[in-house]
């Protein structure tokens, strides 16, 4: 039974990974590459936010500082490219 659950979980992970890659490729076709790349740099920050929202995980000081650096960097890169 555990082996069957593991296979199902791995299959789901694989399907979601393929869907994610397809969405990224579609996005690069519709949005300028610079903007899309800046949005992709925000994904670790969204992971922290989702962890906080769904699992009540409190970000450490180091994670908060890293998130702030990512936000500022993405903002400045968009400002430069515009």
CSV table of C-alpha atoms in Angstrom, one decimal:
chain,number,residue,atom,x,y,z
A,1,UNK,CA,0.0,0.0,0.0
A,2,UNK,CA,2.8,2.4,0.8
A,3,UNK,CA,4.6,1.7,-2.4
A,4,UNK,CA,1.4,2.4,-4.3
A,5,UNK,CA,1.0,5.8,-2.5
A,6,UNK,CA,4.6,6.6,-3.3
A,7,UNK,CA,4.1,5.9,-7.0
A,8,UNK,CA,1.0,8.0,-7.0
A,9,UNK,CA,2.7,10.9,-5.3
A,10,UNK,CA,5.7,10.7,-7.6
A,11,UNK,CA,3.4,10.6,-10.6
A,12,UNK,CA,1.6,13.7,-9.4
A,13,UNK,CA,4.9,15.5,-8.8
A,14,UNK,CA,5.9,14.6,-12.3
A,15,UNK,CA,2.7,15.9,-13.9
A,16,UNK,CA,2.8,19.1,-11.9
A,17,UNK,CA,6.5,19.7,-13.0
A,18,UNK,CA,5.6,19.2,-16.6
A,19,UNK,CA,2.6,21.6,-16.3
A,20,UNK,CA,4.9,24.1,-14.7
A,21,UNK,CA,7.5,23.9,-17.5
A,22,UNK,CA,4.7,24.2,-20.1
A,23,UNK,CA,3.4,27.3,-18.3
A,24,UNK,CA,6.9,28.9,-18.2
A,25,UNK,CA,7.4,28.3,-21.9
A,26,UNK,CA,4.0,29.7,-22.7
A,27,UNK,CA,4.8,32.7,-20.5
A,28,UNK,CA,8.1,33.4,-22.3
A,29,UNK,CA,6.2,33.5,-25.6
A,30,UNK,CA,3.7,36.1,-24.3
A,31,UNK,CA,5.9,38.3,-22.1
A,32,UNK,CA,9.2,39.9,-22.6
A,33,UNK,CA,12.1,37.7,-21.5
A,34,UNK,CA,13.5,40.3,-19.0
A,35,UNK,CA,10.2,40.7,-17.2
A,36,UNK,CA,9.5,37.0,-17.2
A,37,UNK,CA,13.0,36.3,-15.7
A,38,UNK,CA,12.4,38.9,-13.0
A,39,UNK,CA,9.1,37.3,-12.1
A,40,UNK,CA,10.8,33.9,-11.9
A,41,UNK,CA,13.3,35.3,-9.4
A,42,UNK,CA,10.3,36.0,-7.1
A,43,UNK,CA,9.4,32.3,-6.9
A,44,UNK,CA,11.4,31.6,-3.7
A,45,UNK,CA,9.7,34.5,-2.1
A,46,UNK,CA,6.3,33.1,-3.0
A,47,UNK,CA,7.4,29.8,-1.5
A,48,UNK,CA,8.1,31.5,1.8
A,49,UNK,CA,4.7,33.3,1.7
A,50,UNK,CA,2.8,30.1,0.9
A,51,UNK,CA,4.7,28.3,3.7
A,52,UNK,CA,3.6,31.0,6.1
A,53,UNK,CA,0.0,31.0,4.8
A,54,UNK,CA,-0.7,27.3,4.7
A,55,UNK,CA,1.7,25.8,7.3
A,56,UNK,CA,2.1,28.8,9.7
A,57,UNK,CA,5.9,28.7,9.2
A,58,UNK,CA,7.6,31.8,10.5
A,59,UNK,CA,10.4,33.0,8.2
A,60,UNK,CA,13.7,33.5,9.9
A,61,UNK,CA,15.5,36.8,9.8
A,62,UNK,CA,17.9,35.5,7.2
A,63,UNK,CA,14.9,34.5,5.0
A,64,UNK,CA,13.2,37.8,5.5
A,65,UNK,CA,16.4,39.7,4.5
A,66,UNK,CA,16.8,37.5,1.4
A,67,UNK,CA,13.2,38.1,0.4
A,68,UNK,CA,13.7,41.9,0.7
A,69,UNK,CA,16.8,41.7,-1.5
A,70,UNK,CA,15.0,39.7,-4.1
A,71,UNK,CA,12.1,42.1,-4.2
A,72,UNK,CA,14.4,45.2,-4.5
A,73,UNK,CA,16.5,43.5,-7.1
A,74,UNK,CA,13.5,42.5,-9.2
A,75,UNK,CA,12.1,46.0,-8.9
A,76,UNK,CA,15.3,47.7,-9.9
A,77,UNK,CA,15.8,45.3,-12.9
A,78,UNK,CA,12.3,46.2,-14.1
A,79,UNK,CA,13.1,49.9,-13.6
A,80,UNK,CA,16.4,49.6,-15.6
A,81,UNK,CA,14.9,47.6,-18.4
A,82,UNK,CA,12.0,50.1,-18.9
